[in-house]
PDB file of C-alpha atoms in Angstrom:
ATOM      1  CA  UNK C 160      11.565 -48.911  39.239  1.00 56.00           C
ATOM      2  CA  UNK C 161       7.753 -49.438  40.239  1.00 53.00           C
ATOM      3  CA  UNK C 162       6.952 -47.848  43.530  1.00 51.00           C
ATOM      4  CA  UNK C 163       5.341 -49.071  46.701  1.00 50.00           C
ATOM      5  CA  UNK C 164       2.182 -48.487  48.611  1.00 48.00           C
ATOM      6  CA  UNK C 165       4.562 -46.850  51.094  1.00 50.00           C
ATOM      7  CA  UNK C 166       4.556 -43.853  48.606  1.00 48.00           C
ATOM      8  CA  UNK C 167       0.374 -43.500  48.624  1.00 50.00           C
ATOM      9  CA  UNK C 168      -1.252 -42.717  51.847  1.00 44.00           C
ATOM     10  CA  UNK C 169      -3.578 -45.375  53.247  1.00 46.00           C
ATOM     11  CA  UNK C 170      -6.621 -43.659  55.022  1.00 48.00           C
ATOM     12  CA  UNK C 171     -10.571 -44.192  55.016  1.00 48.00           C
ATOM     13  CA  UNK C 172     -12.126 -41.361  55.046  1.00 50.00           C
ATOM     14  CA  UNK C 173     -16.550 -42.025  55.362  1.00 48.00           C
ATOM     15  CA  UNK C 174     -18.997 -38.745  55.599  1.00 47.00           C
ATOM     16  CA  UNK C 175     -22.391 -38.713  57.037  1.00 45.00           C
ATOM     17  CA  UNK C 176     -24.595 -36.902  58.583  1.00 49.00           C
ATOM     18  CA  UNK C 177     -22.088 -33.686  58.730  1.00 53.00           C
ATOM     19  CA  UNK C 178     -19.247 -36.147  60.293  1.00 61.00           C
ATOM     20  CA  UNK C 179     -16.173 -36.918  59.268  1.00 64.00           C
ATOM     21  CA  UNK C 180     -14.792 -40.464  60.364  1.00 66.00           C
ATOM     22  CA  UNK C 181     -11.285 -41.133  59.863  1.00 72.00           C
ATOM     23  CA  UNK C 182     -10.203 -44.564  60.138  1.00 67.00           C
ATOM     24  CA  UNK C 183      -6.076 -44.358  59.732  1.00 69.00           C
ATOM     25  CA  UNK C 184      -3.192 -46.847  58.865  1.00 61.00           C
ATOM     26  CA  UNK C 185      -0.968 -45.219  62.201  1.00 69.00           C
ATOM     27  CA  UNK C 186      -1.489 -41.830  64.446  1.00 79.00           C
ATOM     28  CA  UNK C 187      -2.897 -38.627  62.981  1.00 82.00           C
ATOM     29  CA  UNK C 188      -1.146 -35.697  63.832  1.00 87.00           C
ATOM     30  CA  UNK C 189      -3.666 -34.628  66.281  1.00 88.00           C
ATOM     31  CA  UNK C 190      -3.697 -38.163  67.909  1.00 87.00           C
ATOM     32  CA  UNK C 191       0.067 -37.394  68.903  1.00 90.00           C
ATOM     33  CA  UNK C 192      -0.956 -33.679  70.496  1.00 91.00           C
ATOM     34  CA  UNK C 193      -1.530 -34.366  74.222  1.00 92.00           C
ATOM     35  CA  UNK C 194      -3.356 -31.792  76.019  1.00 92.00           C
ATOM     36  CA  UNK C 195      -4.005 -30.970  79.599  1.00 90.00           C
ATOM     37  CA  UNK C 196      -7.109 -32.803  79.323  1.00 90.00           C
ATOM     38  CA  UNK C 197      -5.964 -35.873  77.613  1.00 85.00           C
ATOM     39  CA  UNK C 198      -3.401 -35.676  80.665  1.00 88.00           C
ATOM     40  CA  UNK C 199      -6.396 -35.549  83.419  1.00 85.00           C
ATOM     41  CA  UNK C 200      -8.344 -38.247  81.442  1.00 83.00           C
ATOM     42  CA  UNK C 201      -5.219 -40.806  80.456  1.00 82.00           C
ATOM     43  CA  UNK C 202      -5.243 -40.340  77.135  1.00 84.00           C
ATOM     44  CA  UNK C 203      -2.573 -41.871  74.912  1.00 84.00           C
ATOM     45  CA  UNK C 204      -1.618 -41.334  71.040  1.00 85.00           C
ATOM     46  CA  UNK C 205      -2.792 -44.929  71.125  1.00 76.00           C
ATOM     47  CA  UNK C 206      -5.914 -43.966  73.121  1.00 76.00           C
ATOM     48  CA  UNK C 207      -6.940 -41.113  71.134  1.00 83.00           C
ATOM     49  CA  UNK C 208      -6.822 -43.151  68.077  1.00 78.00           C
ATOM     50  CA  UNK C 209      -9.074 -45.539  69.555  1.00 72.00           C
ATOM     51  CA  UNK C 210     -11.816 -43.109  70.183  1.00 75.00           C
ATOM     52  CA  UNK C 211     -11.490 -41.572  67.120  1.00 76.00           C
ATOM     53  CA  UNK C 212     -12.133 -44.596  64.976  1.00 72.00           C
ATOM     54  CA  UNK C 213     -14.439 -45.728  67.753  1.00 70.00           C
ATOM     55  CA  UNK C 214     -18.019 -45.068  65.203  1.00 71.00           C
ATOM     56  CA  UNK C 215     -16.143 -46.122  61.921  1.00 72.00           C
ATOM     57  CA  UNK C 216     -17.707 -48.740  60.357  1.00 75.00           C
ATOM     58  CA  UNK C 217     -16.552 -51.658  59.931  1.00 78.00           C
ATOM     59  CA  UNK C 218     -18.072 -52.598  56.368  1.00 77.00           C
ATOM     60  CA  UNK C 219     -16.502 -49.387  55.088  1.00 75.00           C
ATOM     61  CA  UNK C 220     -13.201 -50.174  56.164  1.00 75.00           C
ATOM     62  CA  UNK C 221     -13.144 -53.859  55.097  1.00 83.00           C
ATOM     63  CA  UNK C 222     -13.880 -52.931  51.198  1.00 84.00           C
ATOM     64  CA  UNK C 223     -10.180 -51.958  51.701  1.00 84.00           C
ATOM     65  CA  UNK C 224      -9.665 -55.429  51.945  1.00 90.00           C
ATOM     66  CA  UNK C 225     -10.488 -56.050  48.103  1.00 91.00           C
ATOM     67  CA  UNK C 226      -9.062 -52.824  46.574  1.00 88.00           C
ATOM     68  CA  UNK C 227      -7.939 -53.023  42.929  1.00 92.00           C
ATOM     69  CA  UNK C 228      -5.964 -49.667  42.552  1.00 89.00           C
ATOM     70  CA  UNK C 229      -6.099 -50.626  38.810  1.00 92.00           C
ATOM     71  CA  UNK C 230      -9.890 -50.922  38.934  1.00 91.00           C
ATOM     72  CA  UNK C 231     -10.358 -47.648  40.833  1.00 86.00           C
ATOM     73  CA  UNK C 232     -12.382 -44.881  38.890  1.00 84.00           C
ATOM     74  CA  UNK C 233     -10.739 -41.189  39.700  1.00 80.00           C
ATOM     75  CA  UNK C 234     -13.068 -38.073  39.399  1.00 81.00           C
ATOM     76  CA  UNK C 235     -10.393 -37.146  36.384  1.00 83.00           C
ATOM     77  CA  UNK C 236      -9.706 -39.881  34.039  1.00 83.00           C
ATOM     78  CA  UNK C 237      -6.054 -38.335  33.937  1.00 88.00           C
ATOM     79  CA  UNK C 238      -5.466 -38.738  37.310  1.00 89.00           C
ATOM     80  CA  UNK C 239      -5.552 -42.527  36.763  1.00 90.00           C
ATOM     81  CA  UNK C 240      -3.780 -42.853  33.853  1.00 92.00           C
ATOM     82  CA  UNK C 241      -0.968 -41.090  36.211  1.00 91.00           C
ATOM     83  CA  UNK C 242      -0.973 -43.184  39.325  1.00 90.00           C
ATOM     84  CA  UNK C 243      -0.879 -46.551  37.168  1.00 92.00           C
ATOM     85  CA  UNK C 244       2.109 -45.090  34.859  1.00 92.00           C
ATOM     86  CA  UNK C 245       3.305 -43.827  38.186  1.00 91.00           C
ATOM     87  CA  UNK C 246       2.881 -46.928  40.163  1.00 90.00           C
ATOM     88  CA  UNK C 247       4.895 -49.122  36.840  1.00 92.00           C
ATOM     89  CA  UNK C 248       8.026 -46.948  36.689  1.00 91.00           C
ATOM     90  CA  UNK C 249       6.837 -45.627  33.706  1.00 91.00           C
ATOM     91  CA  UNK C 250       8.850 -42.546  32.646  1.00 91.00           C
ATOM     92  CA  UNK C 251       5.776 -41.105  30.534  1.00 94.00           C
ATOM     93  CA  UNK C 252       3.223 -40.566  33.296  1.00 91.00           C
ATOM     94  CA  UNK C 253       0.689 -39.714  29.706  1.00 92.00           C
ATOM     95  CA  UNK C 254       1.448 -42.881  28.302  1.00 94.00           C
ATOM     96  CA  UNK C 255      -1.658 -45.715  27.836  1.00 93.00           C
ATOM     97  CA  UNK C 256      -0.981 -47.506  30.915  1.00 93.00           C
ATOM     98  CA  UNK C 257      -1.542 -51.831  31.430  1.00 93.00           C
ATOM     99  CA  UNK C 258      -4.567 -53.349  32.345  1.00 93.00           C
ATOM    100  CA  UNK C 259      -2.812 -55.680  34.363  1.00 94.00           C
ATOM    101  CA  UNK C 260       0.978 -55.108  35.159  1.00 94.00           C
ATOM    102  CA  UNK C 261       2.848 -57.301  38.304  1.00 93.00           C
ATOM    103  CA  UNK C 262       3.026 -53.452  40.098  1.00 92.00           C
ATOM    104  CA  UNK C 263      -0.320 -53.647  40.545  1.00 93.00           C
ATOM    105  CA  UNK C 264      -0.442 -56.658  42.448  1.00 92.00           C
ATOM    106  CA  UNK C 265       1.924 -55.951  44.794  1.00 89.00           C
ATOM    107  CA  UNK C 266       0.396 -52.584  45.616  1.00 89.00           C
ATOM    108  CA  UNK C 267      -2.547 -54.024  45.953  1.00 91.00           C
ATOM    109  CA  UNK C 268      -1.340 -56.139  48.653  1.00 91.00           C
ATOM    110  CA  UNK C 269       0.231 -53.675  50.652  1.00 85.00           C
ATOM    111  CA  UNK C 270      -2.843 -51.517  51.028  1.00 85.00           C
ATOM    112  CA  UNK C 271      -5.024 -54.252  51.700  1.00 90.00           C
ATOM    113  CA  UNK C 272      -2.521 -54.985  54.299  1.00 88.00           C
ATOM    114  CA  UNK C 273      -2.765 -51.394  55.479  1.00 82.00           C
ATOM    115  CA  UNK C 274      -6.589 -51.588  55.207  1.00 84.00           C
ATOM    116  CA  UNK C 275      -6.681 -54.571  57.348  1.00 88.00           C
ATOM    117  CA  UNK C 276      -4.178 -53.233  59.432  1.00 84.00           C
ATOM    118  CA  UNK C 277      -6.464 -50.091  59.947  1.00 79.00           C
ATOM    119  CA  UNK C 278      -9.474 -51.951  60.758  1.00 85.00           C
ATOM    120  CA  UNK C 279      -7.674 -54.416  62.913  1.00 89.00           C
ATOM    121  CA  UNK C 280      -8.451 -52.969  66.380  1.00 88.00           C
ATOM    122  CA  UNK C 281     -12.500 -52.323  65.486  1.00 87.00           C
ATOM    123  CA  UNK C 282     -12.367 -56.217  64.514  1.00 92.00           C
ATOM    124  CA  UNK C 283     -11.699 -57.268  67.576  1.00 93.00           C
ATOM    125  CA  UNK C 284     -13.747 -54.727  69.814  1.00 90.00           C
ATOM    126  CA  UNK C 285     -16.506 -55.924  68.175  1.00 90.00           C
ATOM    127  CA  UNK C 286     -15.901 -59.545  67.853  1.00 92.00           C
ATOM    128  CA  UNK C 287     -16.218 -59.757  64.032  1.00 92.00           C
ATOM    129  CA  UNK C 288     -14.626 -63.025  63.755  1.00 92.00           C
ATOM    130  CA  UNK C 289     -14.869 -63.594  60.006  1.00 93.00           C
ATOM    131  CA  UNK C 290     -13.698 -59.633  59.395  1.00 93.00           C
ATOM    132  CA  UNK C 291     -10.659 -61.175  61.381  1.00 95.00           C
ATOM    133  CA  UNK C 292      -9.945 -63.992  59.241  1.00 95.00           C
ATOM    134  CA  UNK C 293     -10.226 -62.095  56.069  1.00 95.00           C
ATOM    135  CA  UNK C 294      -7.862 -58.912  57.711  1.00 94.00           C
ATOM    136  CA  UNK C 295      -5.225 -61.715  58.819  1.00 95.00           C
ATOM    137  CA  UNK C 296      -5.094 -62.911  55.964  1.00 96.00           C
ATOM    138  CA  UNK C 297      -4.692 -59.403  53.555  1.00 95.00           C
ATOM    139  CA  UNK C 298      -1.474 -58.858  56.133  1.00 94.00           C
ATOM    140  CA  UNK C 299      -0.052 -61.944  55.651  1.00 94.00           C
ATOM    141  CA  UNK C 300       0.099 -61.645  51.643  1.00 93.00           C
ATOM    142  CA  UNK C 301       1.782 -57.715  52.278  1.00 90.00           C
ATOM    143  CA  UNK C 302       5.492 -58.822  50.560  1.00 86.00           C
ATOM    144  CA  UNK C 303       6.566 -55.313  50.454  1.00 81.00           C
ATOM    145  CA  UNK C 304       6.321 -54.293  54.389  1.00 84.00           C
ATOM    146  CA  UNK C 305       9.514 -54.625  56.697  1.00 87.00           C
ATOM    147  CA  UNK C 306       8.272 -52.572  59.629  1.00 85.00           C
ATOM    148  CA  UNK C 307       4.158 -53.917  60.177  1.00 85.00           C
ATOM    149  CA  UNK C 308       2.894 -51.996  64.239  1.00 83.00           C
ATOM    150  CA  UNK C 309      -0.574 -52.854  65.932  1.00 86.00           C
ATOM    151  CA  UNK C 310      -1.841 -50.320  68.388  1.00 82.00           C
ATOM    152  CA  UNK C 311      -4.145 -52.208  70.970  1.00 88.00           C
ATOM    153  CA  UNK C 312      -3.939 -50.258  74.221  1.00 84.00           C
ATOM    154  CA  UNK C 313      -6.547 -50.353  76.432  1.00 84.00           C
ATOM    155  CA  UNK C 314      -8.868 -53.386  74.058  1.00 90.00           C
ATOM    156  CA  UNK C 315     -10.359 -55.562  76.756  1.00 92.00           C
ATOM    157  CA  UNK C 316     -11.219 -57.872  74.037  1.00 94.00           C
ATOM    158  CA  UNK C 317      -7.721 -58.943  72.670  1.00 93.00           C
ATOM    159  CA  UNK C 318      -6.765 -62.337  73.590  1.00 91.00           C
ATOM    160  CA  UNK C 319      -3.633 -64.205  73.486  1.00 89.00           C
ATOM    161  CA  UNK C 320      -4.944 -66.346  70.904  1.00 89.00           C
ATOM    162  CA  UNK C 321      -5.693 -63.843  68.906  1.00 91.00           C
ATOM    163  CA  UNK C 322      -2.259 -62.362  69.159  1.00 90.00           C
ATOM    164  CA  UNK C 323      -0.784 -65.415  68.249  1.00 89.00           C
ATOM    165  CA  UNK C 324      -2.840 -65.974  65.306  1.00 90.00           C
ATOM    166  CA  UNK C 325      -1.816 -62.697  64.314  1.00 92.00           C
ATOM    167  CA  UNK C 326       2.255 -63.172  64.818  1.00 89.00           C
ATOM    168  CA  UNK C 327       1.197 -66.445  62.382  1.00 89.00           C
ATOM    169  CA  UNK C 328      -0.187 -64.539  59.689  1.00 91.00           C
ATOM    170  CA  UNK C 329       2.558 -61.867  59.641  1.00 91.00           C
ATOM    171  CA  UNK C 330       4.992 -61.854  56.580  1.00 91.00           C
ATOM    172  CA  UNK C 331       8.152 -63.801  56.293  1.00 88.00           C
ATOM    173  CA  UNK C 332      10.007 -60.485  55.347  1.00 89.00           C
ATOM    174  CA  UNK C 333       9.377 -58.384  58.373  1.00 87.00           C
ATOM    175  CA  UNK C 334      12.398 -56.839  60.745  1.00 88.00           C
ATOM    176  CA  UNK C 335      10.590 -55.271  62.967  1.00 87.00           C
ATOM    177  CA  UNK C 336       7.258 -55.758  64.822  1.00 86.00           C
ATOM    178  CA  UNK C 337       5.652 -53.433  67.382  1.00 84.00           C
ATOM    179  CA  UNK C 338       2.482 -54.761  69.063  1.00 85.00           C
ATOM    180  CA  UNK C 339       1.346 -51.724  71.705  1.00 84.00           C
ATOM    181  CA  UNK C 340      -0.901 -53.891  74.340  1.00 88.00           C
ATOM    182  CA  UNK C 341      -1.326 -52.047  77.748  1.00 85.00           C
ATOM    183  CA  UNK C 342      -3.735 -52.526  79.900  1.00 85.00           C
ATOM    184  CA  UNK C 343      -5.115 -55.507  77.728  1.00 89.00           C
ATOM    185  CA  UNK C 344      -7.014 -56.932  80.571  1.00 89.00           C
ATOM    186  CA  UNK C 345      -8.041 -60.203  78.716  1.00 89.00           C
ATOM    187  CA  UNK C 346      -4.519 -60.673  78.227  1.00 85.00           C
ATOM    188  CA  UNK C 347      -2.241 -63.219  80.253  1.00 81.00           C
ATOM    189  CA  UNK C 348       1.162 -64.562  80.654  1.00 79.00           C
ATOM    190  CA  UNK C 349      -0.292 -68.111  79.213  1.00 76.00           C
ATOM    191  CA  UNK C 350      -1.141 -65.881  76.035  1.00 72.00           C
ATOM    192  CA  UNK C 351       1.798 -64.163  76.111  1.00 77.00           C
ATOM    193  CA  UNK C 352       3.838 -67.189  76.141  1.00 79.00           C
ATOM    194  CA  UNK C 353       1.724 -68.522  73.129  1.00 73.00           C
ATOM    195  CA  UNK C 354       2.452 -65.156  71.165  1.00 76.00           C
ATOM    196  CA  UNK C 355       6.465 -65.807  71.725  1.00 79.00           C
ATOM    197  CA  UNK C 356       6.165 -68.921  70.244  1.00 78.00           C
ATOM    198  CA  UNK C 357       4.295 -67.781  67.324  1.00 74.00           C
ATOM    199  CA  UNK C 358       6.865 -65.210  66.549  1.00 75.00           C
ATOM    200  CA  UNK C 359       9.633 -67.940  66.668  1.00 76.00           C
ATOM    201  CA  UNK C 360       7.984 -70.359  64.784  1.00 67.00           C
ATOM    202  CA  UNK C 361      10.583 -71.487  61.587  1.00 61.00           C
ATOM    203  CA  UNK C 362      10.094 -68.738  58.772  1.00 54.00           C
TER     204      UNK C 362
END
């Protein structure tokens, strides 16, 4: 069968100026190592994340939004002709792959949803409200994800509004949601209560 975006990783990776600035779809490994500092200072997986992806920017992450993996140029014109052969189930990874192929399409979806995903948290730090629009909308057109999670500890500028135009722009297919909000201080039990309601609208 074709495979999923599940099966490619979904990372931006940007270089300048002798810096490397990750922007990631969930924790890096060294996000998830706590040290004694991190301890002293409060910092969470979550946290770390946050920092790290603090300088990414935003343009960068947001022509994730309109990847075409069957557009893509690779350094080694084999290497392409194997991930599209790869992505269609094709048994013949050699073969002449499709220009277009319905594989395509949904892979496409999923990453934008993973790019959009990734860039969610900048979005809203910086108050890009279009970037927003065009990132809710990538996630809701992800058909392939069961399991979508937001990580937005410690982002004073997440609203309840906002989280409840998110929950209405998630995917009919999901089974499970995580949404990591502490210390959210813009956020309040009025929001709250408009998020719960989101998430139980009819699907």
């Amino acid at each position: 069968g074709t495979r999923s975006a599940d099966e490619l990783q979904s990372f931006l990776r940007v270089e300048a100026r002798g810096d490397v600035r990750i922007i990631s779809d969930g924790f890096l490994p060294e996000d998830e190592i706590i040290s004694e500092v991190d301890k002293l200072f409060g910092h969470t997986p979550a946290k770390k994340k946050a920092l790290r992806e603090r300088f990414f920017p935003v343009r960068a992450a947001a022509a994730g939004l309109s990847v075409a993996i069957e557009q893509a140029e690779a350094s080694v014109p084999e290497d392409k002709q194997h991930i599209l052969n790869f992505i269609t189930g094709s048994s013949d990874l050699n073969a002449v792959y499709p220009l277009a192929h319905p594989a395509y399409d949904s892979v496409n979806a999923a990453l934008r949803a993973r790019f959009a995903m990734a860039m969610l948290r900048k979005v809203v730090e910086e108050g890009l409200v279009e970037q927003w629009r065009q990132a809710t909308a990538a996630i809701s057109k992800d058909s392939k994800s069961l399991m979508l999670d937001f990580g937005f500890d410690h982002c004073s500028a997440l609203t309840g509004e906002m989280l409840a135009n998110l929950a209405e722009s998630l995917p009919p297919q999901l089974v499970g949601l995580s949404l990591h909000c502490q210390l959210c201080s813009s956020l309040d039990n009025e929001g709250l209560a408009g998020l719960g309601r989101s998430l139980m609208r009819p699907g």
